[in-house]
Amino acid sequence: MKKTFFILLVSFLSFKDAIGQHNYRDSLKHELSQTKADSSKVDLLDNIGWSFVFLDEDSAANYGRKGLEIAKQINYKTGEANCLGLLSFSLSLNGNFIGALDFGFKNLSLSENLKDTILIATANSTLMTCYLEQDDYEQALKYGLQAELFSKSPKVHTGTRAIILGLLGSAYEKLNQPDSALYYGLKSYALTKEWSGIYLTLGNIYADKGMNAQALEYYRKGIPVAEKSAIYIDLVDIYNGMSKIFESTDQIDSSVYYAQKSIKQKGVQSYPEGELRAATHLAHIYNQRGMKDSTIKYLQLSIALREKLFSREKTREAQSYAFNEQIHQQELKQKIEQDQLQYRNRLNVYILLAGLLILLLVAGGLWRRNIYRKRSFVLLQKQKQEIDNQKSKVEQTLEELKNTQSQLIQSEKMASLGELTAGIAHEIQNPLNFVNNFSEVNTELIDEMKSELANGNNQQAIELADDIKENEQKINHHGKRAGDIVKGMLQHSRSSTGVKEPTDINALADEYLRLSYHGLRAKDKNFNAEMVTDFDESIGKINIIPQNIGRVLLNLYNNAFYACAERSHASTSSAGQTYEPTVSVTTKKSENNIIITVSDNGNGIPKNVVDKIFQPFFTTKPTGSGTGLGLSLSYDIIKAAGGEIKAETKEGEGSKFIIELLFKTI
């Protein structure tokens, strides 16, 4: 079981300065005692831990935990990733695969966040090896192919890439896919001749394919390489592989010779699985020869090795149980925290709903107050005519009228905010729908990309990644769109600061046009109108107070749609007449002036009242349908901005309002 991990460690040692050497480990310990708790100490703990990996797994894990704790305290992310990899590796050697996978996935996630190619390749390799040790070859391939992809980077050591390719070959060999196994095995062999594991892998592959001569050739080449690097685990498996081949070709003496060499190898006490295979094989051969003493000898050895492995498996199960219990406690804690978060979220929703209810009540009160003020004003007009010669009373009445007008102006602003609400709700739903839809599509694309990566279809995975990126850009665009709508609503609801700012007048005109239309549609579902825009794109941005100009445009649009709606209702009741409500808005740059024109094909304004439409409190709408302040406020805003507003109308055909702003573009 440990052999696969040892292969990966060889890759690690290729850039860890031969930390397995005893003298070097002692020097690291001495240096550790002289170092304060900083990134250097984390690196030293990591290096010492790796030097203990095959000598004492528990010591290796302890050094990894100490390094991880310090790395988190000082926010040293690279050191944290290295220590997570060490912990995953050490727990795997102990057979605690659940703990190993937990640390391995944390290592992979952190490495991906750091966007460190070397760390990502190593993290995927560790996970591949862990799954190989559990005989889960499908999962091993999944992470192995990821590791192979990142190992193509020039930053990754050639030896590391060779190890990854060799492990992929081993995984395919276990899955009985000899062609794929041979492909990756030969690619690994082309990169390194100093790794005994690749000779073993190629020997196994050729043996599976029945090509005994080639298998023996690679086995024999691997023997001196394994002896030189003291990788006795590889020697055990090479000798076992040769023994099986000689048995299959009826060369029994040679088969016995190499099986016995497997058992006699130095360091084999750390690899009882290989020794068990050799002992079982020898017992089988001697039994066929009728050599009872030798058969009993190796059967007894097999039984002893099985008991040793059984005891170790029980220890591993106990460790896994303890780790699972720890994970269970963490999940319970997370569930409690999630329940508390959900409770707080529900409480926030209730508070928000209560706030909205209060807002509606206030809006209703303001509307009723507006009606009351209008009736009061009519009464004051009559009183003014009756007491015209009473100067003192007239002055008092005028003062009251000024106060009333100020309150009604604020009421008009709040009323316009209420009219905007329905339009804003409709407008903001569109970008939110886009965000939700593209998010769902991205989820499906990610699943497809994972599948393609698992199948080795890298080009298709890249194309899927491009699609995901494009969708993310669309999500960002529509998210900003929703934000702009909310920002516009907030600006409209606030009192004007009087500060001019560069504003895209075309975007402002278009935004309020659609909000006004959907606001009316919310009141009258049967109403439909065509909106026509003709914007001069050469205008650019101009310095205006956007809240004020927005209120002017909203008043003009509301009046235009109202006129179209009135004419539409009249046409519906008159048989044989076809009427298509239309509201148009155009912008045009004329020298240093900006001209905005709002037109409709409604009923128009009677000639006898055209001159009164900009007067305060004058309205052609039925009582209760308008305050008479919209056009008056619009006139004052445009005048204050140094511009002009005028109306052109033809009764029965429609109206046109022209705004001329005396501003230079910027």
XYZ file of C-alpha atoms in Angstrom:
666
model
C 0.000 0.000 0.000
C 2.819 2.431 0.782
C 4.632 1.972 -2.507
C 2.531 4.424 -4.444
C 3.095 7.098 -1.825
C 6.812 6.473 -1.935
C 6.781 7.162 -5.684
C 5.173 10.523 -5.081
C 7.691 11.279 -2.336
C 10.525 10.758 -4.832
C 8.965 13.557 -6.885
C 8.784 15.720 -3.777
C 12.399 15.081 -2.886
C 13.447 16.294 -6.312
C 12.851 19.836 -5.119
C 13.078 19.384 -1.320
C 16.908 19.291 -1.136
C 17.159 15.598 -0.205
C 15.402 16.082 3.113
C 15.346 12.333 3.682
C 18.996 12.323 4.683
C 19.529 11.853 8.401
C 22.205 14.538 8.788
C 20.131 17.066 6.892
C 17.142 16.348 9.143
C 19.266 16.969 12.221
C 20.485 20.263 10.775
C 16.881 21.279 10.102
C 15.945 20.523 13.722
C 18.842 22.637 14.985
C 17.842 25.502 12.688
C 14.219 25.142 13.867
C 15.249 25.711 17.498
C 16.880 29.017 16.489
C 13.957 30.329 14.368
C 11.040 32.474 15.521
C 7.448 31.778 14.522
C 7.439 33.133 10.975
C 7.255 31.764 7.429
C 10.761 30.296 7.749
C 9.668 28.223 10.739
C 6.648 26.929 8.824
C 8.914 25.834 5.956
C 11.317 24.118 8.373
C 8.481 22.207 10.079
C 7.190 21.160 6.661
C 10.632 19.937 5.525
C 11.284 18.015 8.764
C 7.838 16.423 8.510
C 8.562 15.167 4.994
C 11.867 13.696 6.180
C 9.906 11.562 8.704
C 7.202 10.409 6.287
C 8.546 6.862 5.788
C 10.252 6.570 9.147
C 7.511 7.679 11.516
C 4.180 8.747 10.034
C 2.897 10.054 13.372
C 5.928 12.346 13.775
C 5.489 13.570 10.212
C 1.832 14.400 10.909
C 2.727 16.197 14.171
C 5.218 18.434 12.380
C 2.586 19.110 9.730
C 0.010 20.143 12.351
C 2.472 22.495 14.071
C 3.389 24.095 10.755
C -0.283 24.442 9.777
C -1.143 26.157 13.073
C 1.649 28.750 12.702
C 0.885 29.305 9.003
C -2.734 30.143 9.851
C -1.668 32.504 12.656
C 0.640 34.534 10.383
C -1.597 34.139 7.289
C 1.145 32.344 5.321
C -1.014 30.688 2.649
C 1.741 28.889 0.712
C 3.063 27.324 3.920
C -0.489 26.384 4.893
C -0.933 24.550 1.562
C 2.383 22.693 1.970
C 1.494 21.557 5.501
C -1.969 20.408 4.368
C -0.259 18.289 1.703
C 2.094 16.796 4.317
C -0.848 15.931 6.595
C -2.775 14.342 3.741
C 0.282 12.270 2.775
C 1.071 11.178 6.356
C -2.507 10.137 7.155
C -2.606 8.155 3.927
C 0.459 6.172 5.029
C -1.354 5.401 8.289
C -4.371 4.230 6.319
C -6.562 7.069 7.617
C -7.920 7.783 4.153
C -10.876 9.857 5.337
C -8.587 12.279 7.140
C -6.128 12.195 4.247
C -8.846 13.135 1.749
C -10.147 15.915 4.001
C -6.727 17.563 4.213
C -6.097 16.793 0.549
C -9.228 18.602 -0.627
C -8.469 21.578 1.625
C -4.980 21.673 0.118
C -6.390 21.599 -3.427
C -8.918 24.362 -2.696
C -6.282 26.624 -1.132
C -3.784 25.936 -3.951
C -6.406 26.859 -6.551
C -7.195 30.086 -4.683
C -3.483 30.929 -4.673
C -3.319 30.100 -8.409
C 0.044 28.418 -7.815
C 0.652 25.908 -10.632
C 3.188 23.836 -8.683
C 0.939 23.586 -5.604
C -2.091 22.666 -7.737
C -0.187 19.931 -9.593
C 1.167 18.501 -6.303
C -2.249 18.654 -4.565
C -3.932 16.761 -7.410
C -1.081 14.220 -7.408
C -1.539 13.603 -3.670
C -5.274 13.005 -4.128
C -4.591 10.696 -7.100
C -2.160 8.664 -4.996
C -4.577 8.452 -2.073
C -7.291 7.037 -4.338
C -4.803 4.612 -5.910
C -4.022 3.287 -2.446
C -7.738 2.672 -1.910
C -8.010 0.895 -5.305
C -10.441 3.599 -6.478
C -8.851 3.955 -9.889
C -11.624 6.020 -11.507
C -11.227 8.783 -8.930
C -7.463 8.428 -9.169
C -7.655 9.117 -12.917
C -9.855 12.156 -12.339
C -7.261 13.916 -10.194
C -4.336 12.419 -12.077
C -5.456 13.964 -15.349
C -5.800 17.320 -13.575
C -2.296 16.942 -12.173
C -0.964 16.042 -15.630
C -2.602 19.136 -17.123
C -0.963 21.508 -14.618
C 2.360 19.664 -14.793
C 2.754 20.898 -18.373
C 3.701 24.305 -16.958
C 7.408 25.111 -17.285
C 7.368 25.988 -13.558
C 6.782 22.336 -12.645
C 9.902 20.179 -12.224
C 10.471 17.599 -14.987
C 10.817 14.842 -12.397
C 7.431 15.769 -10.943
C 5.779 15.519 -14.351
C 7.473 12.151 -14.974
C 6.077 10.801 -11.689
C 2.553 12.020 -12.523
C 2.668 10.413 -15.975
C 3.941 7.173 -14.460
C 1.147 7.102 -11.886
C -1.409 7.649 -14.649
C 0.098 4.676 -16.480
C -0.215 2.585 -13.308
C -3.874 3.625 -12.857
C -4.754 2.680 -16.433
C -2.914 -0.641 -15.966
C -5.059 -1.415 -12.894
C -8.178 -0.560 -14.922
C -7.086 -3.084 -17.558
C -6.535 -0.425 -20.216
C -3.050 -1.471 -21.367
C -2.835 0.836 -24.389
C -3.497 3.989 -22.344
C -1.240 2.649 -19.593
C 1.610 2.093 -22.067
C 1.116 5.575 -23.584
C 1.601 7.373 -20.264
C 4.271 4.930 -19.082
C 6.467 5.548 -22.128
C 5.968 9.330 -21.810
C 7.212 9.101 -18.223
C 10.148 6.903 -19.233
C 11.161 9.480 -21.857
C 11.495 12.124 -19.104
C 13.427 10.117 -16.504
C 15.560 6.975 -16.286
C 16.393 7.463 -12.596
C 13.050 6.416 -11.141
C 12.673 2.699 -10.465
C 8.892 3.038 -10.309
C 8.599 3.586 -14.069
C 10.501 0.347 -14.786
C 8.094 -1.483 -12.494
C 5.064 0.143 -14.159
C 6.247 -0.675 -17.699
C 7.146 -4.230 -16.638
C 3.639 -4.728 -15.240
C 2.040 -3.289 -18.384
C 3.990 -5.550 -20.748
C 3.296 -8.531 -18.474
C -0.446 -7.796 -18.684
C -0.168 -7.674 -22.468
C 1.570 -11.089 -22.467
C 4.842 -9.598 -23.769
C 7.073 -11.415 -21.259
C 10.405 -10.582 -22.888
C 9.769 -6.838 -22.801
C 8.407 -7.113 -19.238
C 11.541 -8.903 -18.017
C 13.720 -6.341 -19.802
C 12.186 -3.431 -17.873
C 12.112 -5.379 -14.610
C 15.851 -6.096 -14.900
C 16.647 -2.464 -15.798
C 14.751 -1.323 -12.743
C 16.700 -3.501 -10.258
C 19.973 -1.459 -10.181
C 18.014 1.834 -10.196
C 15.965 0.733 -7.161
C 19.071 -0.551 -5.371
C 20.950 2.706 -6.014
C 18.134 4.851 -4.636
C 17.371 2.305 -1.844
C 13.724 2.013 -2.900
C 13.348 -1.556 -1.578
C 9.577 -1.494 -2.034
C 10.048 -1.292 -5.801
C 12.568 -4.144 -5.592
C 9.994 -6.333 -3.835
C 7.372 -5.748 -6.513
C 9.874 -6.158 -9.369
C 11.011 -9.531 -7.989
C 7.387 -10.610 -7.475
C 6.572 -9.619 -11.063
C 9.545 -11.600 -12.407
C 8.577 -14.599 -10.277
C 5.068 -14.651 -11.772
C 6.435 -14.490 -15.330
C 8.862 -17.376 -14.724
C 6.077 -19.469 -13.217
C 3.879 -18.845 -16.263
C 6.724 -20.080 -18.527
C 7.347 -23.201 -16.354
C 10.718 -21.886 -15.119
C 9.872 -22.847 -11.560
C 13.381 -22.599 -10.098
C 13.724 -19.027 -11.350
C 10.242 -18.245 -10.032
C 11.203 -19.546 -6.563
C 14.510 -17.652 -6.672
C 12.939 -14.247 -7.271
C 10.067 -14.836 -4.833
C 12.613 -15.599 -2.107
C 14.581 -12.429 -3.028
C 11.380 -10.452 -2.434
C 11.131 -11.776 1.114
C 14.824 -11.210 1.875
C 14.957 -7.531 0.794
C 16.141 -4.882 3.268
C 13.453 -2.571 4.558
C 10.714 -5.006 3.622
C 9.317 -4.780 7.168
C 7.629 -1.538 6.045
C 5.966 -3.322 3.111
C 4.231 -6.464 4.460
C 1.829 -6.564 1.498
C 4.653 -7.362 -0.920
C 6.138 -9.946 1.408
C 2.700 -11.562 1.767
C 2.343 -11.905 -1.999
C 5.769 -13.554 -2.222
C 5.097 -15.951 0.690
C 1.704 -16.956 -0.726
C 3.262 -17.544 -4.135
C 6.015 -19.741 -2.673
C 3.532 -21.775 -0.619
C 1.560 -22.419 -3.838
C 4.681 -23.547 -5.764
C 5.964 -25.848 -3.001
C 2.502 -27.330 -2.543
C 2.385 -28.225 -6.255
C 5.826 -29.865 -5.886
C 4.663 -31.834 -2.855
C 7.260 -30.242 -0.578
C 5.172 -30.148 2.604
C 7.788 -28.641 4.960
C 8.446 -25.672 2.696
C 4.720 -25.320 2.028
C 3.941 -25.199 5.766
C 6.809 -22.750 6.353
C 5.493 -20.199 3.882
C 1.866 -20.775 4.841
C 2.799 -19.937 8.438
C 4.621 -16.833 7.226
C 1.523 -15.859 5.210
C -0.700 -16.277 8.254
C 1.618 -14.125 10.385
C 1.686 -11.407 7.742
C -2.107 -11.473 7.397
C -2.488 -11.081 11.184
C -0.102 -8.144 11.069
C -2.076 -6.496 8.273
C -5.370 -7.243 10.068
C -4.106 -5.568 13.251
C -2.993 -2.546 11.280
C -6.374 -2.329 9.526
C -8.136 -2.359 12.916
C -5.928 0.507 14.069
C -6.747 2.402 10.890
C -10.478 1.800 11.400
C -10.240 3.208 14.935
C -8.412 6.282 13.626
C -10.992 6.722 10.875
C -13.826 6.398 13.423
C -12.278 9.097 15.608
C -11.815 11.367 12.642
C -15.395 10.749 11.445
C -16.685 11.664 14.885
C -14.698 14.904 14.749
C -16.168 15.680 11.324
C -19.657 14.879 12.686
C -19.202 17.350 15.544
C -18.032 20.004 13.084
C -21.107 19.373 10.901
C -23.383 19.723 13.950
C -21.696 23.018 14.829
C -22.091 24.237 11.245
C -25.778 23.241 11.248
C -26.387 25.221 14.450
C -24.645 28.237 12.917
C -26.705 27.856 9.722
C -29.943 27.672 11.749
C -28.960 30.837 13.598
C -28.156 32.547 10.303
C -31.518 31.509 8.844
C -33.260 32.870 11.929
C -31.465 36.205 11.587
C -32.340 36.303 7.881
C -36.026 35.667 8.622
C -35.939 38.378 11.271
C -34.414 40.795 8.759
C -37.149 39.929 6.256
C -39.850 40.630 8.853
C -38.218 43.962 9.675
C -38.052 44.823 5.979
C -41.726 43.934 5.471
C -42.673 46.053 8.481
C -40.675 48.947 7.012
C -42.439 48.574 3.670
C -45.821 48.529 5.400
C -44.969 51.726 7.244
C -43.814 53.272 3.973
C -47.116 52.356 2.314
C -49.077 53.832 5.205
C -47.052 57.037 5.000
C -47.548 57.198 1.231
C -51.296 56.692 1.662
C -51.434 59.418 4.296
C -49.511 61.789 2.036
C -51.880 61.062 -0.832
C -54.920 61.777 1.302
C -53.219 64.867 2.609
C -52.581 65.956 -0.951
C -56.299 65.694 -1.760
C -57.154 67.576 1.377
C -54.680 70.350 0.530
C -56.086 70.711 -2.941
C -59.607 71.177 -1.609
C -58.316 73.602 0.976
C -56.666 75.620 -1.763
C -59.952 75.954 -3.672
C -61.612 77.202 -0.516
C -58.803 79.702 0.061
C -59.235 81.049 -3.463
C -62.878 81.794 -2.766
C -62.011 83.396 0.537
C -59.393 85.564 -1.190
C -61.986 86.952 -3.598
C -64.363 87.727 -0.754
C -61.868 89.572 1.437
C -59.795 91.224 -1.289
C -59.900 94.630 0.431
C -58.701 93.214 3.754
C -54.929 93.546 3.313
C -53.879 92.007 6.580
C -56.002 88.935 6.035
C -54.807 88.642 2.432
C -51.150 88.674 3.559
C -51.892 85.983 6.112
C -53.693 83.920 3.476
C -50.752 84.276 1.059
C -48.363 83.059 3.742
C -50.544 80.009 4.298
C -50.653 79.396 0.569
C -46.847 79.447 0.373
C -46.612 76.854 3.124
C -49.249 74.732 1.469
C -47.471 74.950 -1.877
C -44.190 73.819 -0.311
C -45.876 70.791 1.226
C -47.674 69.936 -1.991
C -44.407 70.106 -3.944
C -42.935 67.514 -1.606
C -46.129 65.466 -1.959
C -45.746 65.652 -5.747
C -42.206 64.261 -5.454
C -43.404 61.400 -3.250
C -46.280 60.702 -5.631
C -43.845 60.479 -8.544
C -41.760 58.045 -6.490
C -44.864 55.908 -6.001
C -45.514 55.951 -9.755
C -41.921 54.867 -10.356
C -42.165 51.876 -8.022
C -44.169 49.637 -10.355
C -41.954 50.470 -13.330
C -38.812 49.819 -11.297
C -40.156 46.450 -10.140
C -40.718 45.443 -13.767
C -37.372 46.809 -14.997
C -35.290 45.206 -12.261
C -36.940 41.803 -12.858
C -35.411 41.520 -16.338
C -31.738 41.719 -15.296
C -32.461 39.510 -12.289
C -33.980 36.883 -14.597
C -30.862 37.052 -16.768
C -28.615 36.645 -13.709
C -30.610 33.610 -12.489
C -30.762 31.980 -15.937
C -27.057 32.387 -16.702
C -26.169 31.146 -13.202
C -28.173 27.946 -13.852
C -26.527 27.532 -17.259
C -23.070 27.966 -15.683
C -23.860 25.221 -13.167
C -24.656 22.839 -16.015
C -21.573 23.920 -17.996
C -19.325 23.333 -14.971
C -20.721 19.796 -14.616
C -20.061 19.216 -18.334
C -16.549 20.632 -18.008
C -15.796 18.331 -15.088
C -17.033 15.397 -17.151
C -14.883 16.406 -20.130
C -11.832 16.855 -17.910
C -12.421 13.449 -16.369
C -12.563 11.986 -19.880
C -9.393 13.792 -20.909
C -11.193 16.038 -23.428
C -9.188 19.136 -22.569
C -10.092 21.112 -25.691
C -13.809 20.701 -25.087
C -13.287 21.612 -21.442
C -11.508 24.817 -22.521
C -14.402 25.682 -24.831
C -16.841 25.119 -21.964
C -14.676 27.345 -19.754
C -14.875 30.090 -22.414
C -18.688 29.734 -22.404
C -18.716 30.019 -18.617
C -16.536 33.146 -18.782
C -18.870 34.710 -21.367
C -21.891 33.923 -19.178
C -20.139 35.434 -16.156
C -19.610 38.636 -18.135
C -23.341 38.687 -18.942
C -24.197 38.094 -15.305
C -21.917 41.003 -14.362
C -23.532 43.222 -17.010
C -27.091 42.518 -15.860
C -26.091 42.761 -12.212
C -24.729 46.253 -12.854
C -27.933 46.998 -14.773
C -30.043 46.107 -11.716
C -27.712 48.182 -9.540
C -28.090 51.188 -11.822
C -31.905 50.918 -11.629
C -31.811 50.825 -7.817
C -29.327 53.717 -7.767
C -31.637 55.750 -10.003
C -34.602 55.069 -7.718
C -32.604 56.162 -4.658
C -31.448 59.338 -6.401
C -35.034 60.167 -7.392
C -36.300 59.663 -3.849
C -33.642 61.894 -2.258
C -33.786 65.617 -2.049
C -31.635 67.243 -4.700
C -28.198 68.279 -3.478
C -27.982 70.905 -6.212
C -24.642 69.482 -7.345
C -24.178 69.099 -11.059
C -22.491 65.987 -12.374
C -21.609 64.545 -15.786
C -24.697 62.690 -16.980
C -25.562 60.649 -20.072
C -28.779 62.455 -21.044
C -29.727 59.739 -23.566
C -29.529 57.004 -20.922
C -31.455 59.183 -18.446
C -34.232 59.862 -20.964
C -34.483 56.200 -21.971
C -34.502 54.952 -18.365
C -37.353 57.181 -17.192
C -39.354 56.502 -20.384
C -39.500 52.790 -19.652
C -40.109 53.276 -15.919
C -43.040 55.613 -16.623
C -44.547 53.206 -19.145
C -44.364 50.177 -16.863
C -45.700 52.265 -13.991
C -48.861 53.005 -15.994
C -49.022 49.394 -17.175
C -49.061 48.282 -13.544
C -52.246 50.328 -13.033
C -53.885 49.400 -16.364
C -52.863 45.975 -17.692
C -54.867 46.473 -20.882
C -52.949 49.579 -21.886
C -50.199 49.252 -24.496
C -48.235 51.937 -26.277
C -45.371 52.122 -28.715
C -42.242 53.898 -27.468
C -40.105 55.554 -30.143
C -36.643 56.962 -29.353
C -34.234 58.904 -31.523
C -31.109 59.815 -29.568
C -28.188 61.881 -30.827
C -25.191 59.769 -29.809
C -22.801 62.673 -30.382
C -24.076 64.476 -27.286
C -21.943 62.580 -24.789
C -22.266 63.647 -21.149
C -23.448 67.040 -19.929
C -23.256 68.739 -16.520
C -26.736 68.675 -14.963
C -28.473 67.778 -11.721
C -29.769 64.339 -12.791
C -32.460 64.086 -10.066
C -34.082 67.341 -11.212
C -33.979 66.612 -14.951
C -35.234 63.086 -14.211
C -38.294 64.527 -12.430
C -38.998 66.791 -15.408
C -38.817 63.889 -17.864
C -40.951 61.678 -15.619
C -43.693 64.346 -15.433
C -43.696 64.783 -19.226
C -43.760 61.000 -19.837
C -46.565 60.454 -17.301
C -48.670 63.156 -18.957
C -47.948 61.733 -22.437
C -48.931 58.166 -21.497
C -51.978 59.466 -19.617
C -53.121 61.352 -22.726
C -52.614 58.237 -24.891
C -54.500 56.090 -22.376
C -57.447 58.505 -22.351
C -57.632 58.541 -26.135
C -57.224 54.741 -26.252
C -60.228 54.273 -23.938
C -62.296 56.635 -26.090
C -61.290 54.807 -29.296
C -62.175 51.426 -27.767
C -65.703 52.613 -27.116
C -66.016 53.969 -30.685
C -66.478 51.123 -33.158
C -64.570 51.159 -36.420
C -61.719 53.411 -35.231
C -58.102 52.210 -35.102
C -55.746 53.965 -32.755
C -52.149 53.061 -31.846
C -50.882 54.970 -28.782
C -47.361 56.277 -29.346
C -44.950 58.257 -27.172
C -41.729 59.540 -28.736
C -38.600 61.107 -27.272
C -35.713 62.610 -29.218
C -32.457 64.298 -28.259
C -30.437 66.554 -30.499
C -27.289 68.600 -30.175
C -27.582 72.116 -31.616
C -24.367 74.109 -31.253
C -23.990 74.347 -27.457
C -27.609 73.510 -26.744
C -29.246 70.155 -26.041
C -32.828 69.827 -27.265
C -35.083 67.127 -25.774
C -38.494 66.584 -27.382
C -41.291 64.485 -25.809
C -44.268 63.828 -28.112
C -47.506 61.845 -27.897
C -50.510 61.231 -30.144
C -53.077 61.604 -27.370
C -56.040 63.980 -27.216
C -53.902 67.107 -27.126
C -54.490 70.195 -24.971
C -57.414 72.538 -25.629
C -56.320 75.926 -27.054
C -58.067 77.906 -24.343
C -55.896 76.359 -21.580
C -52.512 75.987 -23.320
C -51.235 79.200 -21.759
C -52.137 77.965 -18.259
C -50.474 74.522 -18.225
C -47.281 75.781 -16.533
C -49.201 77.577 -13.787
C -49.104 75.993 -10.300
C -52.058 73.757 -9.452
C -53.536 73.929 -12.933
C -54.524 70.521 -14.358
C -56.741 69.198 -17.118
C -57.130 65.870 -15.330
C -60.256 64.987 -13.327
C -60.290 65.870 -9.651
C -58.158 63.421 -7.686
C -56.108 62.345 -10.707
C -53.485 65.088 -10.618
C -52.051 67.795 -8.367
C -51.447 70.413 -11.036
C -47.857 70.776 -9.858
C -46.026 68.489 -12.310
C -45.585 70.927 -15.204
C -45.166 73.869 -12.848
C -42.276 72.148 -11.076
C -40.812 71.077 -14.403
C -40.940 74.672 -15.662
C -39.180 75.940 -12.511
C -36.478 73.253 -12.701
C -35.659 73.976 -16.362
C -35.624 77.756 -15.750
C -33.301 77.302 -12.762
C -31.004 75.230 -14.960
C -30.756 78.094 -17.453
C -32.946 76.403 -20.058
C -36.346 76.755 -21.717
C -39.435 74.527 -21.924
C -42.357 75.056 -24.239
C -45.403 73.142 -25.460
C -46.850 72.597 -28.922
C -50.238 70.919 -29.153
C -53.108 70.245 -31.509
C -56.374 69.212 -29.988
C -57.379 65.702 -30.985
C -53.926 64.859 -32.469
C -51.399 65.098 -29.674
C -48.872 67.264 -27.829
C -45.173 68.009 -27.984
C -42.986 69.386 -25.183
C -39.586 70.817 -26.115
C -36.790 71.269 -23.555
C -33.736 73.322 -24.441
C -30.785 72.994 -22.065
C -28.043 75.591 -22.342
C -25.143 73.361 -21.374
C -21.868 72.519 -23.011
C -21.080 68.837 -23.495
C -18.002 67.431 -21.748
